[in-house]
JSON list of C-alpha atoms in Angstrom, two decimals:
[
{"chain": "A", "resi": 1, "resn": "MET", "atom": "CA", "xyz": [112.33, 133.84, 79.30]},
{"chain": "A", "resi": 2, "resn": "ASN", "atom": "CA", "xyz": [110.32, 132.49, 82.22]},
{"chain": "A", "resi": 3, "resn": "GLN", "atom": "CA", "xyz": [111.56, 129.60, 84.26]},
{"chain": "A", "resi": 4, "resn": "LEU", "atom": "CA", "xyz": [110.06, 126.27, 83.19]},
{"chain": "A", "resi": 5, "resn": "ALA", "atom": "CA", "xyz": [109.44, 123.26, 85.40]},
{"chain": "A", "resi": 6, "resn": "LEU", "atom": "CA", "xyz": [108.21, 119.78, 84.53]},
{"chain": "A", "resi": 7, "resn": "VAL", "atom": "CA", "xyz": [106.46, 117.93, 87.37]},
{"chain": "A", "resi": 8, "resn": "THR", "atom": "CA", "xyz": [105.44, 114.28, 87.13]},
{"chain": "A", "resi": 9, "resn": "GLY", "atom": "CA", "xyz": [102.60, 112.94, 89.23]},
{"chain": "A", "resi": 10, "resn": "ALA", "atom": "CA", "xyz": [101.25, 116.47, 89.41]},
{"chain": "A", "resi": 11, "resn": "THR", "atom": "CA", "xyz": [97.60, 115.58, 89.91]},
{"chain": "A", "resi": 12, "resn": "SER", "atom": "CA", "xyz": [97.76, 115.09, 93.69]},
{"chain": "A", "resi": 13, "resn": "GLY", "atom": "CA", "xyz": [99.90, 115.06, 96.80]},
{"chain": "A", "resi": 14, "resn": "ILE", "atom": "CA", "xyz": [103.49, 116.25, 96.69]},
{"chain": "A", "resi": 15, "resn": "GLY", "atom": "CA", "xyz": [103.44, 116.67, 92.92]},
{"chain": "A", "resi": 16, "resn": "ARG", "atom": "CA", "xyz": [100.41, 118.93, 93.08]},
{"chain": "A", "resi": 17, "resn": "ALA", "atom": "CA", "xyz": [102.01, 120.90, 95.91]},
{"chain": "A", "resi": 18, "resn": "PHE", "atom": "CA", "xyz": [105.17, 121.38, 93.82]},
{"chain": "A", "resi": 19, "resn": "ALA", "atom": "CA", "xyz": [103.12, 122.59, 90.86]},
{"chain": "A", "resi": 20, "resn": "GLU", "atom": "CA", "xyz": [101.15, 125.00, 93.06]},
{"chain": "A", "resi": 21, "resn": "ARG", "atom": "CA", "xyz": [104.27, 126.42, 94.66]},
{"chain": "A", "resi": 22, "resn": "LEU", "atom": "CA", "xyz": [106.18, 126.79, 91.41]},
{"chain": "A", "resi": 23, "resn": "ALA", "atom": "CA", "xyz": [103.21, 128.47, 89.73]},
{"chain": "A", "resi": 24, "resn": "ALA", "atom": "CA", "xyz": [103.04, 130.90, 92.65]},
{"chain": "A", "resi": 25, "resn": "ASP", "atom": "CA", "xyz": [106.75, 131.60, 92.12]},
{"chain": "A", "resi": 26, "resn": "GLY", "atom": "CA", "xyz": [106.10, 132.44, 88.47]},
{"chain": "A", "resi": 27, "resn": "TYR", "atom": "CA", "xyz": [107.28, 129.27, 86.78]},
{"chain": "A", "resi": 28, "resn": "ASP", "atom": "CA", "xyz": [105.68, 128.11, 83.56]},
{"chain": "A", "resi": 29, "resn": "LEU", "atom": "CA", "xyz": [104.80, 124.46, 83.93]},
{"chain": "A", "resi": 30, "resn": "ILE", "atom": "CA", "xyz": [104.54, 121.15, 82.15]},
{"chain": "A", "resi": 31, "resn": "VAL", "atom": "CA", "xyz": [102.43, 118.94, 84.39]},
{"chain": "A", "resi": 32, "resn": "THR", "atom": "CA", "xyz": [102.06, 115.22, 83.78]},
{"chain": "A", "resi": 33, "resn": "GLY", "atom": "CA", "xyz": [99.95, 112.49, 85.28]},
{"chain": "A", "resi": 34, "resn": "ARG", "atom": "CA", "xyz": [97.46, 109.78, 84.45]},
{"chain": "A", "resi": 35, "resn": "ARG", "atom": "CA", "xyz": [94.27, 111.76, 85.18]},
{"chain": "A", "resi": 36, "resn": "GLU", "atom": "CA", "xyz": [93.48, 114.17, 82.38]},
{"chain": "A", "resi": 37, "resn": "ASP", "atom": "CA", "xyz": [90.60, 115.77, 84.27]},
{"chain": "A", "resi": 38, "resn": "ARG", "atom": "CA", "xyz": [92.81, 116.79, 87.17]},
{"chain": "A", "resi": 39, "resn": "LEU", "atom": "CA", "xyz": [95.50, 118.10, 84.86]},
{"chain": "A", "resi": 40, "resn": "ALA", "atom": "CA", "xyz": [92.94, 120.23, 83.03]},
{"chain": "A", "resi": 41, "resn": "GLU", "atom": "CA", "xyz": [91.53, 121.49, 86.33]},
{"chain": "A", "resi": 42, "resn": "PHE", "atom": "CA", "xyz": [94.99, 122.56, 87.48]},
{"chain": "A", "resi": 43, "resn": "ALA", "atom": "CA", "xyz": [95.69, 124.40, 84.24]},
{"chain": "A", "resi": 44, "resn": "ALA", "atom": "CA", "xyz": [92.35, 126.21, 84.40]},
{"chain": "A", "resi": 45, "resn": "ALA", "atom": "CA", "xyz": [93.06, 127.30, 87.97]},
{"chain": "A", "resi": 46, "resn": "HIS", "atom": "CA", "xyz": [96.41, 128.91, 87.03]},
{"chain": "A", "resi": 47, "resn": "PRO", "atom": "CA", "xyz": [95.88, 131.33, 84.14]},
{"chain": "A", "resi": 48, "resn": "GLU", "atom": "CA", "xyz": [98.67, 133.54, 85.50]},
{"chain": "A", "resi": 49, "resn": "VAL", "atom": "CA", "xyz": [101.31, 131.15, 84.10]},
{"chain": "A", "resi": 50, "resn": "LYS", "atom": "CA", "xyz": [101.61, 128.94, 81.04]},
{"chain": "A", "resi": 51, "resn": "VAL", "atom": "CA", "xyz": [100.59, 125.40, 81.89]},
{"chain": "A", "resi": 52, "resn": "ARG", "atom": "CA", "xyz": [100.99, 122.54, 79.43]},
{"chain": "A", "resi": 53, "resn": "THR", "atom": "CA", "xyz": [99.25, 119.33, 80.41]},
{"chain": "A", "resi": 54, "resn": "VAL", "atom": "CA", "xyz": [100.50, 115.93, 79.29]},
{"chain": "A", "resi": 55, "resn": "ALA", "atom": "CA", "xyz": [98.57, 112.79, 80.16]},
{"chain": "A", "resi": 56, "resn": "ALA", "atom": "CA", "xyz": [101.14, 109.99, 80.43]},
{"chain": "A", "resi": 57, "resn": "ASP", "atom": "CA", "xyz": [101.40, 106.71, 82.28]},
{"chain": "A", "resi": 58, "resn": "LEU", "atom": "CA", "xyz": [104.98, 106.32, 83.51]},
{"chain": "A", "resi": 59, "resn": "SER", "atom": "CA", "xyz": [104.46, 102.63, 84.16]},
{"chain": "A", "resi": 60, "resn": "THR", "atom": "CA", "xyz": [104.62, 102.13, 80.39]},
{"chain": "A", "resi": 61, "resn": "ASP", "atom": "CA", "xyz": [107.48, 102.49, 77.91]},
{"chain": "A", "resi": 62, "resn": "ASP", "atom": "CA", "xyz": [105.36, 104.81, 75.76]},
{"chain": "A", "resi": 63, "resn": "GLY", "atom": "CA", "xyz": [104.57, 107.05, 78.73]},
{"chain": "A", "resi": 64, "resn": "VAL", "atom": "CA", "xyz": [108.21, 107.34, 79.71]},
{"chain": "A", "resi": 65, "resn": "ALA", "atom": "CA", "xyz": [109.25, 108.02, 76.12]},
{"chain": "A", "resi": 66, "resn": "THR", "atom": "CA", "xyz": [106.64, 110.77, 75.76]},
{"chain": "A", "resi": 67, "resn": "VAL", "atom": "CA", "xyz": [107.78, 112.64, 78.85]},
{"chain": "A", "resi": 68, "resn": "ALA", "atom": "CA", "xyz": [111.48, 112.00, 78.20]},
{"chain": "A", "resi": 69, "resn": "ALA", "atom": "CA", "xyz": [111.09, 113.61, 74.79]},
{"chain": "A", "resi": 70, "resn": "LEU", "atom": "CA", "xyz": [109.74, 116.74, 76.47]},
{"chain": "A", "resi": 71, "resn": "CYS", "atom": "CA", "xyz": [112.60, 116.72, 78.97]},
{"chain": "A", "resi": 72, "resn": "ALA", "atom": "CA", "xyz": [115.09, 116.63, 76.10]},
{"chain": "A", "resi": 73, "resn": "ALA", "atom": "CA", "xyz": [113.37, 119.23, 73.92]},
{"chain": "A", "resi": 74, "resn": "GLU", "atom": "CA", "xyz": [112.22, 121.86, 76.41]},
{"chain": "A", "resi": 75, "resn": "PRO", "atom": "CA", "xyz": [114.55, 124.33, 78.22]},
{"chain": "A", "resi": 76, "resn": "LEU", "atom": "CA", "xyz": [113.71, 123.04, 81.68]},
{"chain": "A", "resi": 77, "resn": "THR", "atom": "CA", "xyz": [114.78, 125.01, 84.72]},
{"chain": "A", "resi": 78, "resn": "MET", "atom": "CA", "xyz": [113.55, 122.26, 87.05]},
{"chain": "A", "resi": 79, "resn": "LEU", "atom": "CA", "xyz": [112.55, 118.62, 86.75]},
{"chain": "A", "resi": 80, "resn": "VAL", "atom": "CA", "xyz": [110.54, 117.08, 89.59]},
{"chain": "A", "resi": 81, "resn": "ASN", "atom": "CA", "xyz": [110.41, 113.28, 89.37]},
{"chain": "A", "resi": 82, "resn": "ASN", "atom": "CA", "xyz": [107.51, 112.77, 91.75]},
{"chain": "A", "resi": 83, "resn": "ALA", "atom": "CA", "xyz": [105.23, 110.14, 90.18]},
{"chain": "A", "resi": 84, "resn": "GLY", "atom": "CA", "xyz": [104.85, 107.09, 92.36]},
{"chain": "A", "resi": 85, "resn": "VAL", "atom": "CA", "xyz": [103.01, 103.95, 93.35]},
{"chain": "A", "resi": 86, "resn": "ALA", "atom": "CA", "xyz": [103.50, 101.93, 96.52]},
{"chain": "A", "resi": 87, "resn": "HIS", "atom": "CA", "xyz": [102.14, 98.38, 96.40]},
{"chain": "A", "resi": 88, "resn": "TYR", "atom": "CA", "xyz": [103.08, 97.65, 100.02]},
{"chain": "A", "resi": 89, "resn": "MET", "atom": "CA", "xyz": [103.35, 93.87, 100.35]},
{"chain": "A", "resi": 90, "resn": "PRO", "atom": "CA", "xyz": [105.96, 91.14, 100.81]},
{"chain": "A", "resi": 91, "resn": "LEU", "atom": "CA", "xyz": [107.81, 90.29, 97.61]},
{"chain": "A", "resi": 92, "resn": "ALA", "atom": "CA", "xyz": [106.38, 86.75, 97.40]},
{"chain": "A", "resi": 93, "resn": "GLN", "atom": "CA", "xyz": [102.86, 88.21, 97.46]},
{"chain": "A", "resi": 94, "resn": "LEU", "atom": "CA", "xyz": [103.52, 91.08, 95.07]},
{"chain": "A", "resi": 95, "resn": "PRO", "atom": "CA", "xyz": [101.96, 90.32, 91.67]},
{"chain": "A", "resi": 96, "resn": "ALA", "atom": "CA", "xyz": [104.44, 90.46, 88.82]},
{"chain": "A", "resi": 97, "resn": "ASP", "atom": "CA", "xyz": [102.58, 93.27, 87.05]},
{"chain": "A", "resi": 98, "resn": "LYS", "atom": "CA", "xyz": [102.60, 95.42, 90.18]},
{"chain": "A", "resi": 99, "resn": "ALA", "atom": "CA", "xyz": [106.30, 94.78, 90.76]},
{"chain": "A", "resi": 100, "resn": "ALA", "atom": "CA", "xyz": [107.01, 95.81, 87.19]},
{"chain": "A", "resi": 101, "resn": "GLU", "atom": "CA", "xyz": [104.82, 98.90, 87.54]},
{"chain": "A", "resi": 102, "resn": "LEU", "atom": "CA", "xyz": [106.63, 99.98, 90.69]},
{"chain": "A", "resi": 103, "resn": "VAL", "atom": "CA", "xyz": [110.10, 99.53, 89.20]},
{"chain": "A", "resi": 104, "resn": "HIS", "atom": "CA", "xyz": [109.06, 101.31, 86.02]},
{"chain": "A", "resi": 105, "resn": "VAL", "atom": "CA", "xyz": [107.58, 104.32, 87.82]},
{"chain": "A", "resi": 106, "resn": "LYS", "atom": "CA", "xyz": [110.18, 104.76, 90.59]},
{"chain": "A", "resi": 107, "resn": "VAL", "atom": "CA", "xyz": [113.37, 103.51, 88.92]},
{"chain": "A", "resi": 108, "resn": "ALA", "atom": "CA", "xyz": [113.15, 103.48, 85.11]},
{"chain": "A", "resi": 109, "resn": "ALA", "atom": "CA", "xyz": [111.11, 106.67, 84.68]},
{"chain": "A", "resi": 110, "resn": "PRO", "atom": "CA", "xyz": [113.22, 108.96, 86.93]},
{"chain": "A", "resi": 111, "resn": "THR", "atom": "CA", "xyz": [116.38, 107.58, 85.34]},
{"chain": "A", "resi": 112, "resn": "MET", "atom": "CA", "xyz": [115.26, 108.13, 81.76]},
{"chain": "A", "resi": 113, "resn": "LEU", "atom": "CA", "xyz": [113.66, 111.54, 82.41]},
{"chain": "A", "resi": 114, "resn": "THR", "atom": "CA", "xyz": [116.74, 112.77, 84.25]},
{"chain": "A", "resi": 115, "resn": "ARG", "atom": "CA", "xyz": [118.98, 111.46, 81.51]},
{"chain": "A", "resi": 116, "resn": "ALA", "atom": "CA", "xyz": [116.90, 113.32, 78.92]},
{"chain": "A", "resi": 117, "resn": "ALA", "atom": "CA", "xyz": [116.90, 116.61, 80.84]},
{"chain": "A", "resi": 118, "resn": "VAL", "atom": "CA", "xyz": [120.42, 116.81, 82.20]},
{"chain": "A", "resi": 119, "resn": "ALA", "atom": "CA", "xyz": [122.34, 117.38, 78.96]},
{"chain": "A", "resi": 120, "resn": "GLY", "atom": "CA", "xyz": [120.35, 120.50, 78.14]},
{"chain": "A", "resi": 121, "resn": "MET", "atom": "CA", "xyz": [120.68, 121.78, 81.68]},
{"chain": "A", "resi": 122, "resn": "GLN", "atom": "CA", "xyz": [124.45, 121.34, 81.47]},
{"chain": "A", "resi": 123, "resn": "GLU", "atom": "CA", "xyz": [124.58, 123.23, 78.17]},
{"chain": "A", "resi": 124, "resn": "ARG", "atom": "CA", "xyz": [122.59, 126.09, 79.71]},
{"chain": "A", "resi": 125, "resn": "GLY", "atom": "CA", "xyz": [124.70, 125.99, 82.85]},
{"chain": "A", "resi": 126, "resn": "ALA", "atom": "CA", "xyz": [121.72, 125.85, 85.19]},
{"chain": "A", "resi": 127, "resn": "GLY", "atom": "CA", "xyz": [118.98, 123.53, 86.36]},
{"chain": "A", "resi": 128, "resn": "ARG", "atom": "CA", "xyz": [117.59, 121.63, 89.31]},
{"chain": "A", "resi": 129, "resn": "ILE", "atom": "CA", "xyz": [116.47, 118.02, 89.48]},
{"chain": "A", "resi": 130, "resn": "VAL", "atom": "CA", "xyz": [114.36, 116.67, 92.34]},
{"chain": "A", "resi": 131, "resn": "ASN", "atom": "CA", "xyz": [113.88, 112.92, 92.78]},
{"chain": "A", "resi": 132, "resn": "VAL", "atom": "CA", "xyz": [111.10, 112.29, 95.28]},
{"chain": "A", "resi": 133, "resn": "ALA", "atom": "CA", "xyz": [111.93, 109.24, 97.40]},
{"chain": "A", "resi": 134, "resn": "GLY", "atom": "CA", "xyz": [111.18, 108.84, 101.12]},
{"chain": "A", "resi": 135, "resn": "MET", "atom": "CA", "xyz": [112.67, 107.90, 104.45]},
{"chain": "A", "resi": 136, "resn": "ILE", "atom": "CA", "xyz": [111.75, 104.28, 103.71]},
{"chain": "A", "resi": 137, "resn": "ALA", "atom": "CA", "xyz": [114.91, 104.34, 101.59]},
{"chain": "A", "resi": 138, "resn": "PHE", "atom": "CA", "xyz": [116.84, 104.06, 104.87]},
{"chain": "A", "resi": 139, "resn": "SER", "atom": "CA", "xyz": [114.66, 101.30, 106.37]},
{"chain": "A", "resi": 140, "resn": "GLY", "atom": "CA", "xyz": [116.48, 98.34, 104.87]},
{"chain": "A", "resi": 141, "resn": "PRO", "atom": "CA", "xyz": [118.29, 97.28, 108.08]},
{"chain": "A", "resi": 142, "resn": "ALA", "atom": "CA", "xyz": [114.99, 97.10, 110.01]},
{"chain": "A", "resi": 143, "resn": "ASP", "atom": "CA", "xyz": [114.06, 93.68, 111.39]},
{"chain": "A", "resi": 144, "resn": "SER", "atom": "CA", "xyz": [110.91, 91.69, 110.63]},
{"chain": "A", "resi": 145, "resn": "SER", "atom": "CA", "xyz": [108.88, 93.52, 113.30]},
{"chain": "A", "resi": 146, "resn": "VAL", "atom": "CA", "xyz": [108.68, 96.56, 111.04]},
{"chain": "A", "resi": 147, "resn": "MET", "atom": "CA", "xyz": [105.55, 96.28, 108.94]},
{"chain": "A", "resi": 148, "resn": "PRO", "atom": "CA", "xyz": [104.28, 96.36, 106.31]},
{"chain": "A", "resi": 149, "resn": "ARG", "atom": "CA", "xyz": [107.08, 94.66, 104.43]},
{"chain": "A", "resi": 150, "resn": "ARG", "atom": "CA", "xyz": [107.80, 96.42, 101.14]},
{"chain": "A", "resi": 151, "resn": "ALA", "atom": "CA", "xyz": [111.08, 95.20, 99.70]},
{"chain": "A", "resi": 152, "resn": "VAL", "atom": "CA", "xyz": [110.59, 96.48, 96.15]},
{"chain": "A", "resi": 153, "resn": "TYR", "atom": "CA", "xyz": [109.27, 99.84, 97.26]},
{"chain": "A", "resi": 154, "resn": "ALA", "atom": "CA", "xyz": [112.09, 100.39, 99.76]},
{"chain": "A", "resi": 155, "resn": "GLY", "atom": "CA", "xyz": [114.65, 99.23, 97.21]},
{"chain": "A", "resi": 156, "resn": "SER", "atom": "CA", "xyz": [113.37, 101.63, 94.56]},
{"chain": "A", "resi": 157, "resn": "LEU", "atom": "CA", "xyz": [113.64, 104.59, 96.93]},
{"chain": "A", "resi": 158, "resn": "ALA", "atom": "CA", "xyz": [117.14, 103.55, 98.00]},
{"chain": "A", "resi": 159, "resn": "TYR", "atom": "CA", "xyz": [118.06, 103.51, 94.31]},
{"chain": "A", "resi": 160, "resn": "LEU", "atom": "CA", "xyz": [116.93, 107.13, 94.00]},
{"chain": "A", "resi": 161, "resn": "VAL", "atom": "CA", "xyz": [119.18, 108.10, 96.91]},
{"chain": "A", "resi": 162, "resn": "ALA", "atom": "CA", "xyz": [122.25, 106.49, 95.33]},
{"chain": "A", "resi": 163, "resn": "LEU", "atom": "CA", "xyz": [121.40, 107.81, 91.87]},
{"chain": "A", "resi": 164, "resn": "SER", "atom": "CA", "xyz": [120.98, 111.37, 93.11]},
{"chain": "A", "resi": 165, "resn": "GLN", "atom": "CA", "xyz": [124.14, 111.37, 95.23]},
{"chain": "A", "resi": 166, "resn": "THR", "atom": "CA", "xyz": [126.28, 109.96, 92.44]},
{"chain": "A", "resi": 167, "resn": "LEU", "atom": "CA", "xyz": [124.77, 112.23, 89.79]},
{"chain": "A", "resi": 168, "resn": "SER", "atom": "CA", "xyz": [125.31, 115.26, 92.00]},
{"chain": "A", "resi": 169, "resn": "ALA", "atom": "CA", "xyz": [129.02, 114.44, 92.11]},
{"chain": "A", "resi": 170, "resn": "GLU", "atom": "CA", "xyz": [129.10, 113.95, 88.33]},
{"chain": "A", "resi": 171, "resn": "LEU", "atom": "CA", "xyz": [127.54, 117.39, 87.84]},
{"chain": "A", "resi": 172, "resn": "GLU", "atom": "CA", "xyz": [129.71, 119.32, 90.29]},
{"chain": "A", "resi": 173, "resn": "GLY", "atom": "CA", "xyz": [130.67, 122.68, 88.84]},
{"chain": "A", "resi": 174, "resn": "THR", "atom": "CA", "xyz": [128.13, 122.56, 85.99]},
{"chain": "A", "resi": 175, "resn": "GLY", "atom": "CA", "xyz": [125.46, 124.74, 87.62]},
{"chain": "A", "resi": 176, "resn": "VAL", "atom": "CA", "xyz": [123.03, 121.81, 87.75]},
{"chain": "A", "resi": 177, "resn": "GLY", "atom": "CA", "xyz": [121.83, 120.76, 91.21]},
{"chain": "A", "resi": 178, "resn": "VAL", "atom": "CA", "xyz": [120.42, 117.36, 92.15]},
{"chain": "A", "resi": 179, "resn": "GLN", "atom": "CA", "xyz": [118.34, 116.56, 95.19]},
{"chain": "A", "resi": 180, "resn": "VAL", "atom": "CA", "xyz": [116.68, 113.43, 96.49]},
{"chain": "A", "resi": 181, "resn": "LEU", "atom": "CA", "xyz": [113.72, 114.39, 98.67]},
{"chain": "A", "resi": 182, "resn": "CYS", "atom": "CA", "xyz": [112.99, 111.97, 101.50]},
{"chain": "A", "resi": 183, "resn": "PRO", "atom": "CA", "xyz": [109.87, 112.84, 103.48]},
{"chain": "A", "resi": 184, "resn": "GLY", "atom": "CA", "xyz": [108.30, 110.58, 106.05]},
{"chain": "A", "resi": 185, "resn": "VAL", "atom": "CA", "xyz": [104.54, 110.06, 106.19]},
{"chain": "A", "resi": 186, "resn": "VAL", "atom": "CA", "xyz": [102.78, 112.85, 104.28]},
{"chain": "A", "resi": 187, "resn": "ALA", "atom": "CA", "xyz": [99.10, 113.81, 104.33]},
{"chain": "A", "resi": 188, "resn": "THR", "atom": "CA", "xyz": [98.17, 112.87, 100.74]},
{"chain": "A", "resi": 189, "resn": "GLU", "atom": "CA", "xyz": [96.00, 110.32, 98.92]},
{"chain": "A", "resi": 190, "resn": "PHE", "atom": "CA", "xyz": [99.05, 108.07, 98.49]},
{"chain": "A", "resi": 191, "resn": "HIS", "atom": "CA", "xyz": [98.42, 105.66, 101.35]},
{"chain": "A", "resi": 192, "resn": "GLU", "atom": "CA", "xyz": [94.65, 105.70, 100.90]},
{"chain": "A", "resi": 193, "resn": "ARG", "atom": "CA", "xyz": [95.13, 104.30, 97.39]},
{"chain": "A", "resi": 194, "resn": "GLN", "atom": "CA", "xyz": [96.97, 101.37, 98.99]},
{"chain": "A", "resi": 195, "resn": "GLY", "atom": "CA", "xyz": [94.05, 100.75, 101.35]},
{"chain": "A", "resi": 196, "resn": "LEU", "atom": "CA", "xyz": [95.96, 102.05, 104.39]},
{"chain": "A", "resi": 197, "resn": "ASP", "atom": "CA", "xyz": [94.19, 104.21, 106.96]},
{"chain": "A", "resi": 198, "resn": "LEU", "atom": "CA", "xyz": [96.77, 106.57, 108.46]},
{"chain": "A", "resi": 199, "resn": "SER", "atom": "CA", "xyz": [94.31, 109.17, 109.65]},
{"chain": "A", "resi": 200, "resn": "ALA", "atom": "CA", "xyz": [95.49, 108.68, 113.25]},
{"chain": "A", "resi": 201, "resn": "VAL", "atom": "CA", "xyz": [99.18, 109.03, 112.35]},
{"chain": "A", "resi": 202, "resn": "PRO", "atom": "CA", "xyz": [100.80, 112.49, 112.57]},
{"chain": "A", "resi": 203, "resn": "ARG", "atom": "CA", "xyz": [101.63, 113.50, 109.02]},
{"chain": "A", "resi": 204, "resn": "MET", "atom": "CA", "xyz": [103.48, 116.37, 107.37]},
{"chain": "A", "resi": 205, "resn": "SER", "atom": "CA", "xyz": [101.69, 118.49, 104.80]},
{"chain": "A", "resi": 206, "resn": "ALA", "atom": "CA", "xyz": [102.73, 118.23, 101.16]},
{"chain": "A", "resi": 207, "resn": "ALA", "atom": "CA", "xyz": [103.26, 122.01, 101.13]},
{"chain": "A", "resi": 208, "resn": "ASP", "atom": "CA", "xyz": [105.83, 121.70, 103.94]},
{"chain": "A", "resi": 209, "resn": "VAL", "atom": "CA", "xyz": [107.65, 118.98, 101.99]},
{"chain": "A", "resi": 210, "resn": "VAL", "atom": "CA", "xyz": [107.96, 121.35, 99.03]},
{"chain": "A", "resi": 211, "resn": "THR", "atom": "CA", "xyz": [109.18, 124.15, 101.30]},
{"chain": "A", "resi": 212, "resn": "ALA", "atom": "CA", "xyz": [111.89, 121.83, 102.62]},
{"chain": "A", "resi": 213, "resn": "SER", "atom": "CA", "xyz": [112.93, 120.87, 99.09]},
{"chain": "A", "resi": 214, "resn": "LEU", "atom": "CA", "xyz": [113.37, 124.45, 97.90]},
{"chain": "A", "resi": 215, "resn": "ARG", "atom": "CA", "xyz": [115.17, 125.42, 101.09]},
{"chain": "A", "resi": 216, "resn": "GLY", "atom": "CA", "xyz": [117.33, 122.30, 100.77]},
{"chain": "A", "resi": 217, "resn": "PHE", "atom": "CA", "xyz": [118.68, 123.58, 97.47]},
{"chain": "A", "resi": 218, "resn": "GLU", "atom": "CA", "xyz": [119.57, 126.87, 99.15]},
{"chain": "A", "resi": 219, "resn": "LEU", "atom": "CA", "xyz": [121.43, 124.92, 101.84]},
{"chain": "A", "resi": 220, "resn": "GLY", "atom": "CA", "xyz": [123.33, 122.86, 99.27]},
{"chain": "A", "resi": 221, "resn": "GLU", "atom": "CA", "xyz": [121.79, 119.57, 100.39]},
{"chain": "A", "resi": 222, "resn": "VAL", "atom": "CA", "xyz": [121.73, 116.58, 98.09]},
{"chain": "A", "resi": 223, "resn": "VAL", "atom": "CA", "xyz": [119.61, 114.50, 100.49]},
{"chain": "A", "resi": 224, "resn": "THR", "atom": "CA", "xyz": [116.76, 116.53, 101.95]},
{"chain": "A", "resi": 225, "resn": "ALA", "atom": "CA", "xyz": [114.79, 114.90, 104.78]},
{"chain": "A", "resi": 226, "resn": "PRO", "atom": "CA", "xyz": [112.02, 117.32, 105.79]},
{"chain": "A", "resi": 227, "resn": "GLY", "atom": "CA", "xyz": [111.17, 115.58, 109.05]},
{"chain": "A", "resi": 228, "resn": "VAL", "atom": "CA", "xyz": [114.70, 114.90, 110.37]},
{"chain": "A", "resi": 229, "resn": "GLU", "atom": "CA", "xyz": [115.61, 117.64, 112.83]},
{"chain": "A", "resi": 230, "resn": "ASP", "atom": "CA", "xyz": [119.21, 116.49, 113.41]},
{"chain": "A", "resi": 231, "resn": "ALA", "atom": "CA", "xyz": [120.91, 116.57, 110.00]},
{"chain": "A", "resi": 232, "resn": "GLY", "atom": "CA", "xyz": [123.95, 115.01, 111.68]},
{"chain": "A", "resi": 233, "resn": "LEU", "atom": "CA", "xyz": [122.11, 111.69, 111.64]},
{"chain": "A", "resi": 234, "resn": "LEU", "atom": "CA", "xyz": [122.13, 111.72, 107.85]},
{"chain": "A", "resi": 235, "resn": "ASP", "atom": "CA", "xyz": [125.76, 112.80, 107.78]},
{"chain": "A", "resi": 236, "resn": "ALA", "atom": "CA", "xyz": [126.62, 109.83, 110.01]},
{"chain": "A", "resi": 237, "resn": "VAL", "atom": "CA", "xyz": [124.86, 107.44, 107.64]},
{"chain": "A", "resi": 238, "resn": "PHE", "atom": "CA", "xyz": [126.79, 108.77, 104.65]},
{"chain": "A", "resi": 239, "resn": "ARG", "atom": "CA", "xyz": [130.13, 108.74, 106.51]},
{"chain": "A", "resi": 240, "resn": "ALA", "atom": "CA", "xyz": [129.49, 105.10, 107.39]},
{"chain": "A", "resi": 241, "resn": "ASP", "atom": "CA", "xyz": [128.66, 104.33, 103.75]},
{"chain": "A", "resi": 242, "resn": "LEU", "atom": "CA", "xyz": [131.94, 105.85, 102.61]},
{"chain": "A", "resi": 243, "resn": "ALA", "atom": "CA", "xyz": [133.89, 104.15, 105.38]},
{"chain": "A", "resi": 244, "resn": "ALA", "atom": "CA", "xyz": [132.57, 100.75, 104.26]},
{"chain": "A", "resi": 245, "resn": "PHE", "atom": "CA", "xyz": [133.25, 101.62, 100.62]},
{"chain": "A", "resi": 246, "resn": "GLY", "atom": "CA", "xyz": [136.79, 102.72, 101.45]},
{"chain": "A", "resi": 247, "resn": "GLY", "atom": "CA", "xyz": [137.41, 99.81, 103.78]},
{"chain": "A", "resi": 248, "resn": "GLN", "atom": "CA", "xyz": [137.47, 97.15, 101.11]},
{"chain": "A", "resi": 249, "resn": "GLY", "atom": "CA", "xyz": [140.60, 95.41, 99.89]},
{"chain": "A", "resi": 250, "resn": "PRO", "atom": "CA", "xyz": [141.72, 92.74, 97.42]},
{"chain": "A", "resi": 251, "resn": "GLU", "atom": "CA", "xyz": [142.18, 90.07, 100.10]},
{"chain": "A", "resi": 252, "resn": "LEU", "atom": "CA", "xyz": [139.39, 87.87, 101.41]},
{"chain": "A", "resi": 253, "resn": "ALA", "atom": "CA", "xyz": [138.18, 89.26, 104.72]},
{"chain": "A", "resi": 254, "resn": "SER", "atom": "CA", "xyz": [139.29, 87.14, 107.68]},
{"chain": "A", "resi": 255, "resn": "ARG", "atom": "CA", "xyz": [135.73, 86.37, 108.78]},
{"chain": "A", "resi": 256, "resn": "TYR", "atom": "CA", "xyz": [135.18, 84.40, 105.55]},
{"chain": "A", "resi": 257, "resn": "ARG", "atom": "CA", "xyz": [138.30, 82.22, 105.88]}
]
């Protein structure tokens, strides 16, 4: 039986690059996204593998339920939670519907799709889950000079980091691998759709991001940061996290007395 991958947000950018790479590696695919025309175009361009297209809007409960049902029913080898929206703006200026859309797409959808897929992967003793986040997940301590402000977006990506790290520990020894993929600025349509012109900013290709992800699994990484040369920087962040977690006690800290 061929390997089977489900990729969300597969109509452009990193999702499209994942689908292209996995098709080239012989995976059968379930590709999802909002734009039916692009899904159909991708399927037509890859007759060498089986491609099932599913138009679904992951900002809606119905869209999440549709794709989650596939994750539960199909023998997935890989799940790539890539779908995303940005809505870069300060929280007070972020319309309620856009805040809800962002949380639904980047928090609720990856959670529910992963939940649906992971039980079957455990039963089969194999599987890989990729949650596409970004280096903005680590930008929380930045001061007000760092623009644009994007509290909800940064928070949603930080959630994916914590989810992936904790889930990886839960699944240790099951044969199921979990990765959170944290690229920096990537040359895709993503920022253009937010009205941001980053044409003058050096950007990584989506294909390189996918290469890093697949190599990251080989290296046993849970957090894969394609543009960070010194992996020790990430290790230092995680050691500090654990030190703070382990440094707590039942007594009120002296600075609060």
